[in-house]
Tab-separated table of C-alpha atoms in Angstrom:
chain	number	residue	atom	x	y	z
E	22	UNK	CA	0.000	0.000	0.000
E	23	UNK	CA	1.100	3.618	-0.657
E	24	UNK	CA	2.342	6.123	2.101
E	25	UNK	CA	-0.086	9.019	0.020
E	26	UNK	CA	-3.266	8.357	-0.118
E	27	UNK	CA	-5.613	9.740	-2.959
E	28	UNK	CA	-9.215	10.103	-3.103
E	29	UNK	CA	-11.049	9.252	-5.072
E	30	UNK	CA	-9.516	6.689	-7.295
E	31	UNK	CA	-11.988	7.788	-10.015
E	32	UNK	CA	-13.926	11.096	-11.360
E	33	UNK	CA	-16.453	11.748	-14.259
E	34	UNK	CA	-17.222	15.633	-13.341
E	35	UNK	CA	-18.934	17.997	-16.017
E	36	UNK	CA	-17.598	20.867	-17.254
E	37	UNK	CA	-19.602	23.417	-15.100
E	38	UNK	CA	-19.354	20.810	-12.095
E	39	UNK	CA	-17.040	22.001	-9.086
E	40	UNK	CA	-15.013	18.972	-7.081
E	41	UNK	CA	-12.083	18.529	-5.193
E	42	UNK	CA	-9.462	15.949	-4.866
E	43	UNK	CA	-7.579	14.941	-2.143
E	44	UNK	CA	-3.739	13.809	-0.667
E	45	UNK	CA	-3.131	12.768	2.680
E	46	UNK	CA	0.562	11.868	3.692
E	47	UNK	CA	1.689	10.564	7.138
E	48	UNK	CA	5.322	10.231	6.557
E	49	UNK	CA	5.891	13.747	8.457
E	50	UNK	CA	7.569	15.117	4.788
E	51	UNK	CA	7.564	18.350	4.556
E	52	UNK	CA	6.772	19.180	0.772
E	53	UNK	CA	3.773	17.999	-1.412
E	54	UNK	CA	3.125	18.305	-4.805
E	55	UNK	CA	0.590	18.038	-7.631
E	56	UNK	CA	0.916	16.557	-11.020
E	57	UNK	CA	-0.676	15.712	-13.895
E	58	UNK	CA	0.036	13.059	-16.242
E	59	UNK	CA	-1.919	12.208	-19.705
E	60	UNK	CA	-1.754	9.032	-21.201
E	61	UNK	CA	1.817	7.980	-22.309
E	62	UNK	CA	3.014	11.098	-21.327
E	63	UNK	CA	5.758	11.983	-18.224
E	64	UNK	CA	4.408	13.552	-15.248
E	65	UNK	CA	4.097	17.054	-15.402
E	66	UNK	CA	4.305	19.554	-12.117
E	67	UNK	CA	1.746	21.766	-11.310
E	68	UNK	CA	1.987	23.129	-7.635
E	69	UNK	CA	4.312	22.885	-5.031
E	70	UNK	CA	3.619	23.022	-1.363
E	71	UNK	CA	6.403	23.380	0.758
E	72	UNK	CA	7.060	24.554	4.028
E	73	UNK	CA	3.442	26.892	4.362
E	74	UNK	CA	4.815	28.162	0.593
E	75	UNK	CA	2.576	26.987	-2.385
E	76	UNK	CA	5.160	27.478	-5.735
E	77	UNK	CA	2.784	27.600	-8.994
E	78	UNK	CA	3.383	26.292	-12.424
E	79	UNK	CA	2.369	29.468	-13.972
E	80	UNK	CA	1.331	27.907	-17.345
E	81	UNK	CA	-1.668	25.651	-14.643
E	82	UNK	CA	-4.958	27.486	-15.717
E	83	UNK	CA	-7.061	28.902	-12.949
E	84	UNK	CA	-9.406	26.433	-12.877
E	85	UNK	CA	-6.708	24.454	-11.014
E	86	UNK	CA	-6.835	25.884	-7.490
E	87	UNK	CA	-4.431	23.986	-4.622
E	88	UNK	CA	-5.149	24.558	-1.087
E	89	UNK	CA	-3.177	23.009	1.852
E	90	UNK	CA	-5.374	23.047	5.161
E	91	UNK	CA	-1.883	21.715	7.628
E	92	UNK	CA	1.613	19.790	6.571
E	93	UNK	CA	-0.320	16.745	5.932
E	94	UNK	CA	-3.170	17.633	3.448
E	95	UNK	CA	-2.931	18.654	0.089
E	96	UNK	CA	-6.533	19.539	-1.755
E	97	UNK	CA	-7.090	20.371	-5.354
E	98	UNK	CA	-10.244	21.987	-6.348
E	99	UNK	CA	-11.310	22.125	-9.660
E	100	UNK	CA	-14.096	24.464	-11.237
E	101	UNK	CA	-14.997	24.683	-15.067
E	102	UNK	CA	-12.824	22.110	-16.251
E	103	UNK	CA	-12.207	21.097	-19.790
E	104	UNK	CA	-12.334	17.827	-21.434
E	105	UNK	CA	-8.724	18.086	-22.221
E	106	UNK	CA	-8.016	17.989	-18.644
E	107	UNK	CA	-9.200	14.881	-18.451
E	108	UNK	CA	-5.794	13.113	-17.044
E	109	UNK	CA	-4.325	10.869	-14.224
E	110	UNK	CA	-3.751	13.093	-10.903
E	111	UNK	CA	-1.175	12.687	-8.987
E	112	UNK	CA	-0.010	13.848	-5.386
E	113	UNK	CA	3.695	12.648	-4.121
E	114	UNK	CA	5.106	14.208	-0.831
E	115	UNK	CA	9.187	14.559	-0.045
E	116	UNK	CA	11.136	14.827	3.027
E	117	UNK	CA	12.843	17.767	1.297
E	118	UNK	CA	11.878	19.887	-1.604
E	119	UNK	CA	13.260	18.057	-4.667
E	120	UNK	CA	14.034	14.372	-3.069
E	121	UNK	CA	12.834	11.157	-4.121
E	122	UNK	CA	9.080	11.589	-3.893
E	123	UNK	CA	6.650	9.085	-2.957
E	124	UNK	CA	3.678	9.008	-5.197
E	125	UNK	CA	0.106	8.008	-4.298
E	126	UNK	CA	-1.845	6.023	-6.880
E	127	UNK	CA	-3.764	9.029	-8.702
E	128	UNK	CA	-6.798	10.031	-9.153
E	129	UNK	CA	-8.281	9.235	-12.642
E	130	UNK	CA	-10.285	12.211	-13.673
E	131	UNK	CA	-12.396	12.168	-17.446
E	132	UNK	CA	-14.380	15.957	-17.738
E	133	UNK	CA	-17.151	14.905	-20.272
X	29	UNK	CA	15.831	24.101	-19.839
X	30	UNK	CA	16.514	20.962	-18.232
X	31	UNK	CA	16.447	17.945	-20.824
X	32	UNK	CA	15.809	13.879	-19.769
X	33	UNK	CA	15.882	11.456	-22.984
X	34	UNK	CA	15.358	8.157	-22.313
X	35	UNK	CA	16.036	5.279	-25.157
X	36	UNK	CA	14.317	3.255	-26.263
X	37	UNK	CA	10.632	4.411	-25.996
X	38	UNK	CA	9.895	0.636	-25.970
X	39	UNK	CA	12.041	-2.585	-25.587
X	40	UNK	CA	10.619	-6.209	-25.631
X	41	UNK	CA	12.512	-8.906	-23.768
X	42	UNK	CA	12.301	-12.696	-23.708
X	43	UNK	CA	12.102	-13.712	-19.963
X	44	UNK	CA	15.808	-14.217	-18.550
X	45	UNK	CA	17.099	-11.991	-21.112
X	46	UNK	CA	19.297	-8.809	-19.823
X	47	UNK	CA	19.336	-5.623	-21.119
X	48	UNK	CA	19.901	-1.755	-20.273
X	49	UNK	CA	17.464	0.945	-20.469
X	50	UNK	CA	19.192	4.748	-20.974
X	51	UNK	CA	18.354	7.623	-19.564
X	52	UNK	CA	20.793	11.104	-20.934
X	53	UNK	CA	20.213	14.360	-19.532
X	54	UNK	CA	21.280	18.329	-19.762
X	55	UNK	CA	20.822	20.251	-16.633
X	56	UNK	CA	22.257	22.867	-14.974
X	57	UNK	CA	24.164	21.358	-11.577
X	58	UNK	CA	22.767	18.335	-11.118
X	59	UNK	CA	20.850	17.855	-8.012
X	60	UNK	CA	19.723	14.221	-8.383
X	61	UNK	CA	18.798	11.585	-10.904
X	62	UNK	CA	16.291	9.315	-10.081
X	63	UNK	CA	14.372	6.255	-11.213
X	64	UNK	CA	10.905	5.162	-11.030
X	65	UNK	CA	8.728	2.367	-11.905
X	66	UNK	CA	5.097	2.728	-13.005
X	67	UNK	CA	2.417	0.326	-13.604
X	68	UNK	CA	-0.527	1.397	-16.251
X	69	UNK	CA	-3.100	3.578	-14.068
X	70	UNK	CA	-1.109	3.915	-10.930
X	71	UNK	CA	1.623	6.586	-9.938
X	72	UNK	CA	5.207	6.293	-10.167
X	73	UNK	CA	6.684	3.717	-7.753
X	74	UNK	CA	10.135	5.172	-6.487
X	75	UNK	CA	13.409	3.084	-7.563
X	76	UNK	CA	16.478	4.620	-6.925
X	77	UNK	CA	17.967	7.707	-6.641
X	78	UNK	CA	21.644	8.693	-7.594
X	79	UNK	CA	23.742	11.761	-6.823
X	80	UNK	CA	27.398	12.035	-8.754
X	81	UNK	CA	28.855	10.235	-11.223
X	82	UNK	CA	30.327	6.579	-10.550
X	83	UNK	CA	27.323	5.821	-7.931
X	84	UNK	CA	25.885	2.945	-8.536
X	85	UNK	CA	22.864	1.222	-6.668
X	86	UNK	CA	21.401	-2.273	-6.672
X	87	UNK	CA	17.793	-3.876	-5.795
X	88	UNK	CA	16.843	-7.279	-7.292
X	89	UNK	CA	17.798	-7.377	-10.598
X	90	UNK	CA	18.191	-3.636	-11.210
X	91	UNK	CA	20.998	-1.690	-11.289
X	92	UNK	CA	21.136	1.811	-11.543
X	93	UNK	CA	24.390	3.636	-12.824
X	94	UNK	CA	25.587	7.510	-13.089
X	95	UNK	CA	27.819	9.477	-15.305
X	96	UNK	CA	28.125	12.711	-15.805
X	97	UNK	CA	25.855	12.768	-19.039
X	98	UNK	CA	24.072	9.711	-18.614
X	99	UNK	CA	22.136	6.657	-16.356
X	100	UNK	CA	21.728	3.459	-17.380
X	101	UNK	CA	19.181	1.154	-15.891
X	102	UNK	CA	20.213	-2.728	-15.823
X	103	UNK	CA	17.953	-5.085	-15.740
X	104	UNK	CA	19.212	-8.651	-15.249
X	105	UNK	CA	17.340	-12.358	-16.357
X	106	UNK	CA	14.042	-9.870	-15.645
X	107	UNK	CA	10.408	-11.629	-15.338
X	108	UNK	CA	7.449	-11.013	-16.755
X	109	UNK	CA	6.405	-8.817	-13.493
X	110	UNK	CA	9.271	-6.559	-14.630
X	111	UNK	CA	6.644	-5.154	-17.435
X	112	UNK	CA	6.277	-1.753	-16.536
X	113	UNK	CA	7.038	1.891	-18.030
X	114	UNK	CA	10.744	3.025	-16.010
X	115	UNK	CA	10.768	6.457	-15.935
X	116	UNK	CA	13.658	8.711	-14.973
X	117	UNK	CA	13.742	12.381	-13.783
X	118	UNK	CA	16.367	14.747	-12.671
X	119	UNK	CA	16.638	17.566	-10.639
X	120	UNK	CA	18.849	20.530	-11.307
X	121	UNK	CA	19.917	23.322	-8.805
X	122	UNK	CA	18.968	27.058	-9.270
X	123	UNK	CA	16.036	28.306	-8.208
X	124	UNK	CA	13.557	25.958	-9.318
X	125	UNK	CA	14.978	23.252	-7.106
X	126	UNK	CA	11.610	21.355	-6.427
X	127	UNK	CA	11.089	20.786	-9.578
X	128	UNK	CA	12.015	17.229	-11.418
X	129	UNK	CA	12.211	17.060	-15.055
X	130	UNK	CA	10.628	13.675	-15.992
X	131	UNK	CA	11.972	11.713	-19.641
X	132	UNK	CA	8.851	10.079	-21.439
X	133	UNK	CA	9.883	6.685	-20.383
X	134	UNK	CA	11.191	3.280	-21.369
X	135	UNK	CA	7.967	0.675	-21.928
X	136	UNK	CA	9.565	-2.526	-20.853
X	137	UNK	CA	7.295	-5.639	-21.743
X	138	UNK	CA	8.897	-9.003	-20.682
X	139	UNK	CA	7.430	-11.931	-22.288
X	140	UNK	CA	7.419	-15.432	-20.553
């Protein structure tokens, strides 16, 4: 079993729909992070949470909204989504910014 | 910008039958090179990670190796379980330091 955990496993939201998803780490690291990964493709990063500092991606559209209620939480909320953001989520947390991450299993997300 | 290529995009091995899977890279003070393992629909399952050249590191029948331009991944008499996409990813110093630069990945499908 993974050390992040992701829910949920699976999404089907519409475009005007608003949902979140959600990363929970209890390995005390102190960095989180959101990617997102299409099919075939290498992860890509989107936000950083480290140390109460969220780093952006600033090509991540504003529909993409991260929000980290304490060290062990990481929340992405998601409003007016497109279908081409359908994708495979992913949250990994590090001891240290930058260190070998440990990935939770994703969140598969199709915006119909 | 930070460059991973990774060669071949897909190699096909009889079971028992060794092989090397490269990974060449361009960054700016390397940081960290590290390998992962992923499974279709599931997030990146952490390998190894390797830090200057002429490290080398060992788990089952991988072996990871570092030069200064390059990693090779070694897989030795692998098993069909071995199947997966290896990706590798690198991170650079400067001031984008949390960020690792994923290749697109080796497919490795291990036949019985």
């Amino acid at each position: 079993d993974t050390e992040v955990t992701q829910t949920p496993k699976h999404l089907v939201m519409g475009m005007t729909n608003k949902k979140s998803l959600k990363c929970e780490q209890h390995m005390g690291h102190r960095a989180m992070y959101w990617y997102k990964q299409k099919a075939k493709k290498p992860p890509e990063l989107m936000f950083v949470y480290s140390y109460e500092k969220l780093s952006i991606n600033e090509s991540v559209p504003s529909r993409f909204s991260p929000e980290c209620p304490n060290s062990s939480l990481l929340n992405l909320h998601l409003h007016a989504l497109q279908p081409e953001d359908s994708a495979l989520y992913l949250c990994a947390s590090s001891q240290v910014q930058g260190d070998g991450y440990t990935f939770g299993s994703g969140t598969r997300l199709t915006v119909v | 910008e930070d460059q991973v290529t990774q060669s071949p995009e897909a190699l096909r091995l009889q079971e028992g039958e060794s092989s090397s899977l490269n990974c060449s890279y361009t960054v700016s003070g390397l940081r960290g090179l590290f390998w992962y393992r992923q499974d279709p629909g599931k997030g990146p399952e952490f390998l190894f990670t390797l830090y200057s050249a002429g490290e080398e590191k060992e788990k089952e029948r991988l072996k990871a190796t570092l030069t200064k331009k390059e990693s090779f991944l070694h897989i030795t008499a692998p098993k069909p379980e071995d199947s997966a996409t290896y990706l590798c990813a690198v991170r650079a110093g400067g001031g984008s330091n949390y960020k690792l630069t994923f290749g697109k990945g080796t497919l490795l499908t291990v036949n019985p």
